[in-house]
């Protein structure tokens, strides 16, 4: 896993893609992060592996101290600027000499009001996030982390800002980092979760924006069209049945995409799914196949029922007893598509 002191990223991706839940993988995972297996738990391995996959840590462990120190210093600066006294200085720098004192005060108050409104909006969503888990108890440290992370993200990315669903995407990251038994890593949950969240949002921000090809559609609409195409390609009979009863993906899978499946299952299942999503070299391209596999795992029921029953089962997916079977089906579909693409490419080359 590690060569010349560096971590082989491709091998790490393969390992994490297959899941970090299996105990027989602890030795291999421990080697990848250059720590003794007996000192690691599944939480520790996942915590470090996700940091590497999301760019918080480099593949060279010798650089970790420098990298995290720089990131954490930058995050502290942003907190002071947007959440501390330095934010007032930003407001004052925006003034021109011609501004009257009254105008300046009004502008400052307006910015403060906007920030308070944003904080209230985020807090409302955060307070409902994974509320059944003690880790996310009302007023607890996890909710405070999430509130600050989402607020700072919105301030630093004004074109996108904050939208409902981002809180759900952030939750698994905060949970994994915050439950790391290693206090040294757990204490830096907020900073590392922020940078991890930024990386994820860079991959999925199109879900929240208008489609560049059709301004009447959002990015998530385009992604659900891809899901429809996959289902038709890999299970024409099931696609035909769902289409005949008028059950389109926008009626059941919108939330799957907007929250990256974090609302559908218990946390342990979500983390297993995310192992594969984060390890995928195309980041969330694999999400299409997982979504298709989730529909297919209810195939027998769906084929025998009508609109209302099918909609209910897809909107409230029962927690999958064998998530590995679902992920294996997703992987098989993707591999089949890869082989088809390679065959087409070879045929095109021959024809030339």
mmCIF file of C-alpha atoms in Angstrom:
data_model
loop_
_atom_site.group_PDB
_atom_site.id
_atom_site.type_symbol
_atom_site.label_atom_id
_atom_site.label_comp_id
_atom_site.label_asym_id
_atom_site.label_seq_id
_atom_site.Cartn_x
_atom_site.Cartn_y
_atom_site.Cartn_z
ATOM 1 C CA UNK A 1 0.000 0.000 0.000
ATOM 2 C CA UNK A 2 2.835 2.394 0.830
ATOM 3 C CA UNK A 3 5.881 2.684 -1.398
ATOM 4 C CA UNK A 4 8.934 4.758 -0.614
ATOM 5 C CA UNK A 5 7.115 6.364 2.304
ATOM 6 C CA UNK A 6 4.175 7.479 0.153
ATOM 7 C CA UNK A 7 0.683 6.003 0.061
ATOM 8 C CA UNK A 8 -0.363 4.449 -3.231
ATOM 9 C CA UNK A 9 -3.561 6.387 -3.915
ATOM 10 C CA UNK A 10 -4.918 3.885 -6.434
ATOM 11 C CA UNK A 11 -4.522 1.030 -3.975
ATOM 12 C CA UNK A 12 -6.098 3.099 -1.219
ATOM 13 C CA UNK A 13 -9.056 3.845 -3.492
ATOM 14 C CA UNK A 14 -9.476 0.138 -4.221
ATOM 15 C CA UNK A 15 -9.369 -0.701 -0.529
ATOM 16 C CA UNK A 16 -11.851 1.960 0.553
ATOM 17 C CA UNK A 17 -14.139 1.259 -2.406
ATOM 18 C CA UNK A 18 -14.590 -2.288 -1.113
ATOM 19 C CA UNK A 19 -15.471 -0.917 2.335
ATOM 20 C CA UNK A 20 -13.654 -0.375 5.617
ATOM 21 C CA UNK A 21 -16.117 -2.418 7.650
ATOM 22 C CA UNK A 22 -14.508 -5.812 7.150
ATOM 23 C CA UNK A 23 -12.119 -6.662 9.986
ATOM 24 C CA UNK A 24 -9.768 -8.595 7.707
ATOM 25 C CA UNK A 25 -8.926 -5.305 5.976
ATOM 26 C CA UNK A 26 -7.592 -3.614 9.109
ATOM 27 C CA UNK A 27 -4.008 -4.742 8.588
ATOM 28 C CA UNK A 28 -3.994 -3.549 4.995
ATOM 29 C CA UNK A 29 -5.641 -0.254 5.895
ATOM 30 C CA UNK A 30 -3.255 0.276 8.789
ATOM 31 C CA UNK A 31 -0.330 -0.193 6.439
ATOM 32 C CA UNK A 32 -1.818 2.386 4.085
ATOM 33 C CA UNK A 33 -1.786 5.048 6.790
ATOM 34 C CA UNK A 34 1.471 3.758 8.278
ATOM 35 C CA UNK A 35 0.073 3.028 11.727
ATOM 36 C CA UNK A 36 0.021 -0.237 13.695
ATOM 37 C CA UNK A 37 -3.197 -2.179 13.107
ATOM 38 C CA UNK A 38 -3.758 -2.744 16.817
ATOM 39 C CA UNK A 39 -3.827 1.034 17.316
ATOM 40 C CA UNK A 40 -6.588 1.525 14.760
ATOM 41 C CA UNK A 41 -10.306 0.952 14.723
ATOM 42 C CA UNK A 42 -12.642 1.165 11.768
ATOM 43 C CA UNK A 43 -13.418 4.757 12.763
ATOM 44 C CA UNK A 44 -9.738 5.731 12.746
ATOM 45 C CA UNK A 45 -9.054 4.100 9.397
ATOM 46 C CA UNK A 46 -12.073 5.689 7.753
ATOM 47 C CA UNK A 47 -11.284 9.067 9.309
ATOM 48 C CA UNK A 48 -7.772 9.152 7.878
ATOM 49 C CA UNK A 49 -8.660 7.500 4.564
ATOM 50 C CA UNK A 50 -11.452 10.004 3.895
ATOM 51 C CA UNK A 51 -9.099 12.876 4.684
ATOM 52 C CA UNK A 52 -6.664 11.558 2.078
ATOM 53 C CA UNK A 53 -9.342 10.947 -0.549
ATOM 54 C CA UNK A 54 -10.784 14.421 0.006
ATOM 55 C CA UNK A 55 -7.447 16.209 -0.158
ATOM 56 C CA UNK A 56 -7.101 17.228 3.475
ATOM 57 C CA UNK A 57 -4.060 14.962 3.771
ATOM 58 C CA UNK A 58 -1.397 14.248 1.170
ATOM 59 C CA UNK A 59 -0.313 10.771 0.099
ATOM 60 C CA UNK A 60 3.012 11.518 1.788
ATOM 61 C CA UNK A 61 2.542 11.200 5.568
ATOM 62 C CA UNK A 62 5.722 13.220 6.074
ATOM 63 C CA UNK A 63 3.814 16.260 4.749
ATOM 64 C CA UNK A 64 0.754 15.851 6.949
ATOM 65 C CA UNK A 65 1.873 18.100 9.792
ATOM 66 C CA UNK A 66 2.681 20.973 7.429
ATOM 67 C CA UNK A 67 -0.490 20.593 5.365
ATOM 68 C CA UNK A 68 -2.913 20.437 8.256
ATOM 69 C CA UNK A 69 -1.152 23.296 10.010
ATOM 70 C CA UNK A 70 -1.608 25.537 6.957
ATOM 71 C CA UNK A 71 -5.250 24.561 6.478
ATOM 72 C CA UNK A 72 -6.105 25.015 10.133
ATOM 73 C CA UNK A 73 -4.444 28.439 10.246
ATOM 74 C CA UNK A 74 -6.427 29.495 7.177
ATOM 75 C CA UNK A 75 -9.667 28.264 8.732
ATOM 76 C CA UNK A 76 -8.981 30.175 11.953
ATOM 77 C CA UNK A 77 -8.474 33.334 9.888
ATOM 78 C CA UNK A 78 -11.812 32.841 8.145
ATOM 79 C CA UNK A 79 -13.550 32.295 11.471
ATOM 80 C CA UNK A 80 -12.108 35.540 12.806
ATOM 81 C CA UNK A 81 -13.084 37.381 9.637
ATOM 82 C CA UNK A 82 -16.660 36.177 9.314
ATOM 83 C CA UNK A 83 -17.565 35.141 12.841
ATOM 84 C CA UNK A 84 -15.364 37.404 14.957
ATOM 85 C CA UNK A 85 -14.447 41.047 15.372
ATOM 86 C CA UNK A 86 -12.529 41.190 12.095
ATOM 87 C CA UNK A 87 -15.836 41.026 10.193
ATOM 88 C CA UNK A 88 -16.467 44.615 11.248
ATOM 89 C CA UNK A 89 -13.197 45.615 9.604
ATOM 90 C CA UNK A 90 -14.353 44.074 6.331
ATOM 91 C CA UNK A 91 -17.472 46.236 6.471
ATOM 92 C CA UNK A 92 -15.435 49.359 7.171
ATOM 93 C CA UNK A 93 -13.076 48.674 4.261
ATOM 94 C CA UNK A 94 -16.059 48.706 1.909
ATOM 95 C CA UNK A 95 -16.804 52.362 2.761
ATOM 96 C CA UNK A 96 -15.702 55.240 0.582
ATOM 97 C CA UNK A 97 -14.662 58.591 2.070
ATOM 98 C CA UNK A 98 -17.894 60.105 0.761
ATOM 99 C CA UNK A 99 -20.079 57.783 2.820
ATOM 100 C CA UNK A 100 -21.782 59.471 5.686
ATOM 101 C CA UNK A 101 -21.732 57.898 9.120
ATOM 102 C CA UNK A 102 -25.436 57.110 8.929
ATOM 103 C CA UNK A 103 -25.039 55.314 5.606
ATOM 104 C CA UNK A 104 -22.119 53.308 6.983
ATOM 105 C CA UNK A 105 -24.070 52.232 10.041
ATOM 106 C CA UNK A 106 -27.054 51.236 7.907
ATOM 107 C CA UNK A 107 -24.849 49.167 5.612
ATOM 108 C CA UNK A 108 -23.150 47.448 8.529
ATOM 109 C CA UNK A 109 -26.479 46.693 10.161
ATOM 110 C CA UNK A 110 -27.793 45.312 6.863
ATOM 111 C CA UNK A 111 -24.855 42.929 6.518
ATOM 112 C CA UNK A 112 -25.241 41.834 10.116
ATOM 113 C CA UNK A 113 -28.961 41.216 9.576
ATOM 114 C CA UNK A 114 -28.213 39.124 6.483
ATOM 115 C CA UNK A 115 -25.694 37.058 8.415
ATOM 116 C CA UNK A 116 -28.095 36.513 11.302
ATOM 117 C CA UNK A 117 -30.819 35.423 8.893
ATOM 118 C CA UNK A 118 -28.400 32.995 7.257
ATOM 119 C CA UNK A 119 -27.314 31.605 10.622
ATOM 120 C CA UNK A 120 -30.936 31.104 11.666
ATOM 121 C CA UNK A 121 -31.722 29.298 8.413
ATOM 122 C CA UNK A 122 -28.734 26.975 8.797
ATOM 123 C CA UNK A 123 -29.416 26.395 12.489
ATOM 124 C CA UNK A 124 -32.986 25.347 11.724
ATOM 125 C CA UNK A 125 -31.757 22.652 9.333
ATOM 126 C CA UNK A 126 -28.815 21.570 11.482
ATOM 127 C CA UNK A 127 -31.075 21.049 14.500
ATOM 128 C CA UNK A 128 -33.010 18.444 12.494
ATOM 129 C CA UNK A 129 -29.978 16.681 11.047
ATOM 130 C CA UNK A 130 -29.516 13.058 12.173
ATOM 131 C CA UNK A 131 -31.376 14.004 15.353
ATOM 132 C CA UNK A 132 -31.869 10.361 16.372
ATOM 133 C CA UNK A 133 -28.122 9.977 16.959
ATOM 134 C CA UNK A 134 -26.770 11.146 20.346
ATOM 135 C CA UNK A 135 -23.692 12.505 18.563
ATOM 136 C CA UNK A 136 -25.908 15.168 16.956
ATOM 137 C CA UNK A 137 -27.787 16.155 20.101
ATOM 138 C CA UNK A 138 -29.399 19.591 20.171
ATOM 139 C CA UNK A 139 -26.889 22.252 21.174
ATOM 140 C CA UNK A 140 -24.016 19.771 21.165
ATOM 141 C CA UNK A 141 -20.548 20.346 19.770
ATOM 142 C CA UNK A 142 -21.364 18.553 16.493
ATOM 143 C CA UNK A 143 -24.174 20.987 15.740
ATOM 144 C CA UNK A 144 -21.914 23.922 16.570
ATOM 145 C CA UNK A 145 -19.286 22.599 14.159
ATOM 146 C CA UNK A 146 -21.870 22.184 11.423
ATOM 147 C CA UNK A 147 -23.365 25.630 11.937
ATOM 148 C CA UNK A 148 -19.984 27.334 11.604
ATOM 149 C CA UNK A 149 -18.841 25.190 8.666
ATOM 150 C CA UNK A 150 -21.995 25.784 6.630
ATOM 151 C CA UNK A 151 -22.022 29.498 7.432
ATOM 152 C CA UNK A 152 -18.393 29.957 6.403
ATOM 153 C CA UNK A 153 -18.928 27.914 3.262
ATOM 154 C CA UNK A 154 -21.850 30.146 2.279
ATOM 155 C CA UNK A 155 -19.836 33.313 2.925
ATOM 156 C CA UNK A 156 -16.844 32.056 0.945
ATOM 157 C CA UNK A 157 -18.985 30.740 -1.931
ATOM 158 C CA UNK A 158 -21.613 33.466 -2.433
ATOM 159 C CA UNK A 159 -22.552 32.261 -5.932
ATOM 160 C CA UNK A 160 -23.945 29.095 -4.385
ATOM 161 C CA UNK A 161 -24.451 30.121 -0.765
ATOM 162 C CA UNK A 162 -26.300 27.747 1.527
ATOM 163 C CA UNK A 163 -29.105 25.453 0.401
ATOM 164 C CA UNK A 164 -31.104 22.856 2.241
ATOM 165 C CA UNK A 165 -29.505 19.449 1.831
ATOM 166 C CA UNK A 166 -25.961 20.665 2.386
ATOM 167 C CA UNK A 167 -26.430 19.983 6.095
ATOM 168 C CA UNK A 168 -27.177 16.340 5.315
ATOM 169 C CA UNK A 169 -24.071 16.023 3.133
ATOM 170 C CA UNK A 170 -21.891 17.485 5.874
ATOM 171 C CA UNK A 171 -23.231 15.182 8.610
ATOM 172 C CA UNK A 172 -21.366 11.941 7.707
ATOM 173 C CA UNK A 173 -18.052 13.794 7.485
ATOM 174 C CA UNK A 174 -18.489 15.400 10.892
ATOM 175 C CA UNK A 175 -19.598 12.062 12.343
ATOM 176 C CA UNK A 176 -16.602 10.130 10.996
ATOM 177 C CA UNK A 177 -14.044 12.737 12.051
ATOM 178 C CA UNK A 178 -15.714 13.546 15.353
ATOM 179 C CA UNK A 179 -15.949 9.919 16.500
ATOM 180 C CA UNK A 180 -12.305 9.130 15.787
ATOM 181 C CA UNK A 181 -10.927 7.543 18.998
ATOM 182 C CA UNK A 182 -7.666 9.374 18.402
ATOM 183 C CA UNK A 183 -8.180 12.660 20.248
ATOM 184 C CA UNK A 184 -5.516 14.419 18.199
ATOM 185 C CA UNK A 185 -7.534 13.893 15.017
ATOM 186 C CA UNK A 186 -10.959 14.307 16.622
ATOM 187 C CA UNK A 187 -10.047 17.709 18.072
ATOM 188 C CA UNK A 188 -9.566 19.073 14.548
ATOM 189 C CA UNK A 189 -12.885 17.770 13.254
ATOM 190 C CA UNK A 190 -14.304 21.185 12.431
ATOM 191 C CA UNK A 191 -11.416 22.386 10.282
ATOM 192 C CA UNK A 192 -10.834 19.114 8.457
ATOM 193 C CA UNK A 193 -14.568 18.603 7.902
ATOM 194 C CA UNK A 194 -14.793 22.080 6.369
ATOM 195 C CA UNK A 195 -12.125 21.391 3.754
ATOM 196 C CA UNK A 196 -13.557 17.936 3.069
ATOM 197 C CA UNK A 197 -16.990 19.473 2.570
ATOM 198 C CA UNK A 198 -15.566 22.057 0.153
ATOM 199 C CA UNK A 199 -14.064 19.243 -1.931
ATOM 200 C CA UNK A 200 -17.342 17.327 -2.038
ATOM 201 C CA UNK A 201 -19.363 20.407 -2.947
ATOM 202 C CA UNK A 202 -16.972 21.158 -5.813
ATOM 203 C CA UNK A 203 -17.969 17.761 -7.222
ATOM 204 C CA UNK A 204 -21.720 18.054 -6.713
ATOM 205 C CA UNK A 205 -22.449 21.784 -6.905
ATOM 206 C CA UNK A 206 -24.048 21.296 -10.327
ATOM 207 C CA UNK A 207 -26.901 19.567 -8.504
ATOM 208 C CA UNK A 208 -27.803 22.908 -6.943
ATOM 209 C CA UNK A 209 -27.424 25.069 -10.051
ATOM 210 C CA UNK A 210 -29.453 25.539 -13.216
ATOM 211 C CA UNK A 211 -28.610 23.223 -16.079
ATOM 212 C CA UNK A 212 -26.215 24.936 -18.534
ATOM 213 C CA UNK A 213 -28.141 23.319 -21.399
ATOM 214 C CA UNK A 214 -31.662 24.188 -20.243
ATOM 215 C CA UNK A 215 -32.305 27.084 -17.864
ATOM 216 C CA UNK A 216 -35.718 25.652 -16.988
ATOM 217 C CA UNK A 217 -34.094 22.606 -15.433
ATOM 218 C CA UNK A 218 -31.769 22.251 -12.462
ATOM 219 C CA UNK A 219 -28.593 20.225 -12.396
ATOM 220 C CA UNK A 220 -30.283 17.484 -10.413
ATOM 221 C CA UNK A 221 -32.877 17.101 -13.185
ATOM 222 C CA UNK A 222 -30.064 16.296 -15.595
ATOM 223 C CA UNK A 223 -28.640 13.713 -13.193
ATOM 224 C CA UNK A 224 -32.009 12.009 -12.783
ATOM 225 C CA UNK A 225 -32.263 11.757 -16.563
ATOM 226 C CA UNK A 226 -28.999 9.827 -16.404
ATOM 227 C CA UNK A 227 -30.570 7.495 -13.833
ATOM 228 C CA UNK A 228 -33.532 6.899 -16.159
ATOM 229 C CA UNK A 229 -31.148 6.068 -18.984
ATOM 230 C CA UNK A 230 -29.197 3.612 -16.824
ATOM 231 C CA UNK A 231 -32.309 1.794 -15.637
ATOM 232 C CA UNK A 232 -33.601 1.501 -19.191
ATOM 233 C CA UNK A 233 -30.247 0.166 -20.340
ATOM 234 C CA UNK A 234 -29.734 -2.383 -17.564
ATOM 235 C CA UNK A 235 -33.310 -3.417 -16.740
ATOM 236 C CA UNK A 236 -35.617 -2.604 -19.631
ATOM 237 C CA UNK A 237 -38.557 -4.554 -18.186
ATOM 238 C CA UNK A 238 -38.475 -2.688 -14.866
ATOM 239 C CA UNK A 239 -37.986 0.650 -16.613
ATOM 240 C CA UNK A 240 -40.930 -0.060 -18.894
ATOM 241 C CA UNK A 241 -43.181 -0.912 -15.957
ATOM 242 C CA UNK A 242 -42.258 2.186 -13.935
ATOM 243 C CA UNK A 243 -42.650 4.339 -17.025
ATOM 244 C CA UNK A 244 -46.056 2.831 -17.800
ATOM 245 C CA UNK A 245 -47.397 3.722 -14.338
ATOM 246 C CA UNK A 246 -45.906 7.226 -14.527
ATOM 247 C CA UNK A 247 -43.305 6.750 -11.796
ATOM 248 C CA UNK A 248 -40.371 8.901 -12.896
ATOM 249 C CA UNK A 249 -37.122 9.412 -10.904
ATOM 250 C CA UNK A 250 -37.987 12.988 -9.927
ATOM 251 C CA UNK A 251 -40.774 11.577 -7.741
ATOM 252 C CA UNK A 252 -38.526 9.322 -5.666
ATOM 253 C CA UNK A 253 -34.817 9.946 -6.235
ATOM 254 C CA UNK A 254 -34.575 13.752 -5.981
ATOM 255 C CA UNK A 255 -33.599 13.471 -2.315
ATOM 256 C CA UNK A 256 -31.138 10.668 -3.064
ATOM 257 C CA UNK A 257 -29.103 13.028 -5.208
ATOM 258 C CA UNK A 258 -29.501 16.224 -3.191
ATOM 259 C CA UNK A 259 -28.333 14.545 0.019
ATOM 260 C CA UNK A 260 -26.100 11.831 -1.496
ATOM 261 C CA UNK A 261 -28.252 9.115 0.107
ATOM 262 C CA UNK A 262 -27.611 10.346 3.653
ATOM 263 C CA UNK A 263 -31.332 10.494 4.500
ATOM 264 C CA UNK A 264 -32.255 7.001 3.362
ATOM 265 C CA UNK A 265 -30.409 4.674 5.741
ATOM 266 C CA UNK A 266 -28.957 4.356 9.203
ATOM 267 C CA UNK A 267 -25.536 5.945 9.600
ATOM 268 C CA UNK A 268 -23.506 2.727 9.372
ATOM 269 C CA UNK A 269 -25.071 1.911 5.994
ATOM 270 C CA UNK A 270 -24.558 5.469 4.781
ATOM 271 C CA UNK A 271 -20.873 5.335 5.695
ATOM 272 C CA UNK A 272 -20.426 2.088 3.788
ATOM 273 C CA UNK A 273 -22.032 3.628 0.694
ATOM 274 C CA UNK A 274 -19.880 6.726 1.064
ATOM 275 C CA UNK A 275 -16.709 4.629 1.217
ATOM 276 C CA UNK A 276 -17.405 3.634 -2.381
ATOM 277 C CA UNK A 277 -18.592 7.079 -3.479
ATOM 278 C CA UNK A 278 -15.548 8.899 -2.098
ATOM 279 C CA UNK A 279 -13.123 6.287 -3.411
ATOM 280 C CA UNK A 280 -14.506 6.512 -6.926
ATOM 281 C CA UNK A 281 -12.027 8.281 -9.203
ATOM 282 C CA UNK A 282 -14.888 10.226 -10.795
ATOM 283 C CA UNK A 283 -16.143 11.038 -7.324
ATOM 284 C CA UNK A 284 -19.910 10.716 -7.608
ATOM 285 C CA UNK A 285 -20.317 9.142 -11.016
ATOM 286 C CA UNK A 286 -20.847 5.915 -9.116
ATOM 287 C CA UNK A 287 -23.901 7.461 -7.421
ATOM 288 C CA UNK A 288 -25.928 6.874 -10.595
ATOM 289 C CA UNK A 289 -25.184 3.172 -10.472
ATOM 290 C CA UNK A 290 -25.901 2.896 -6.742
ATOM 291 C CA UNK A 291 -29.245 4.634 -7.263
ATOM 292 C CA UNK A 292 -30.075 2.294 -10.125
ATOM 293 C CA UNK A 293 -29.102 -0.712 -8.002
ATOM 294 C CA UNK A 294 -31.335 0.502 -5.155
ATOM 295 C CA UNK A 295 -34.310 0.533 -7.511
ATOM 296 C CA UNK A 296 -33.399 -2.896 -8.833
ATOM 297 C CA UNK A 297 -33.129 -4.377 -5.339
ATOM 298 C CA UNK A 298 -36.895 -3.764 -4.999
ATOM 299 C CA UNK A 299 -37.507 -5.211 -8.460
ATOM 300 C CA UNK A 300 -39.864 -8.059 -7.519
ATOM 301 C CA UNK A 301 -42.155 -5.791 -5.507
ATOM 302 C CA UNK A 302 -42.117 -2.988 -8.055
ATOM 303 C CA UNK A 303 -43.054 -5.215 -10.988
ATOM 304 C CA UNK A 304 -46.115 -6.515 -9.140
ATOM 305 C CA UNK A 305 -47.513 -3.206 -7.898
ATOM 306 C CA UNK A 306 -48.940 0.077 -9.097
ATOM 307 C CA UNK A 307 -48.004 3.723 -8.746
ATOM 308 C CA UNK A 308 -48.883 4.366 -5.086
ATOM 309 C CA UNK A 309 -47.258 1.234 -3.690
ATOM 310 C CA UNK A 310 -44.124 1.637 -5.807
ATOM 311 C CA UNK A 311 -43.776 5.304 -4.918
ATOM 312 C CA UNK A 312 -44.077 4.542 -1.222
ATOM 313 C CA UNK A 313 -41.393 1.858 -1.214
ATOM 314 C CA UNK A 314 -38.947 4.017 -3.190
ATOM 315 C CA UNK A 315 -39.589 7.123 -1.096
ATOM 316 C CA UNK A 316 -39.100 5.226 2.146
ATOM 317 C CA UNK A 317 -36.469 2.651 1.311
ATOM 318 C CA UNK A 318 -36.185 0.037 4.051
ATOM 319 C CA UNK A 319 -32.680 -0.139 5.452
ATOM 320 C CA UNK A 320 -30.866 -2.518 3.144
ATOM 321 C CA UNK A 321 -29.894 -5.713 4.936
ATOM 322 C CA UNK A 322 -27.218 -6.524 2.392
ATOM 323 C CA UNK A 323 -25.783 -3.243 1.164
ATOM 324 C CA UNK A 324 -22.831 -5.155 -0.259
ATOM 325 C CA UNK A 325 -25.178 -6.869 -2.707
ATOM 326 C CA UNK A 326 -26.503 -3.488 -3.841
ATOM 327 C CA UNK A 327 -22.998 -2.089 -4.274
ATOM 328 C CA UNK A 328 -21.896 -5.211 -6.124
ATOM 329 C CA UNK A 329 -24.810 -4.835 -8.543
ATOM 330 C CA UNK A 330 -23.846 -1.181 -9.054
ATOM 331 C CA UNK A 331 -20.234 -2.139 -9.716
ATOM 332 C CA UNK A 332 -21.245 -4.846 -12.186
ATOM 333 C CA UNK A 333 -23.409 -2.414 -14.138
ATOM 334 C CA UNK A 334 -20.602 0.108 -14.320
ATOM 335 C CA UNK A 335 -18.084 -2.525 -15.399
ATOM 336 C CA UNK A 336 -20.461 -3.693 -18.113
ATOM 337 C CA UNK A 337 -20.752 -0.120 -19.384
ATOM 338 C CA UNK A 338 -16.974 0.276 -19.336
ATOM 339 C CA UNK A 339 -16.524 -2.864 -21.405
ATOM 340 C CA UNK A 340 -19.179 -1.672 -23.850
ATOM 341 C CA UNK A 341 -17.446 1.698 -24.198
ATOM 342 C CA UNK A 342 -14.089 0.007 -24.774
ATOM 343 C CA UNK A 343 -15.590 -2.248 -27.447
ATOM 344 C CA UNK A 344 -17.102 0.741 -29.230
ATOM 345 C CA UNK A 345 -13.796 2.580 -29.086
ATOM 346 C CA UNK A 346 -11.945 -0.411 -30.506
ATOM 347 C CA UNK A 347 -14.525 -0.779 -33.282
ATOM 348 C CA UNK A 348 -14.232 2.899 -34.153
ATOM 349 C CA UNK A 349 -10.441 2.590 -34.285
ATOM 350 C CA UNK A 350 -10.645 -0.415 -36.620
ATOM 351 C CA UNK A 351 -13.075 1.383 -38.947
ATOM 352 C CA UNK A 352 -10.637 4.256 -39.285
#
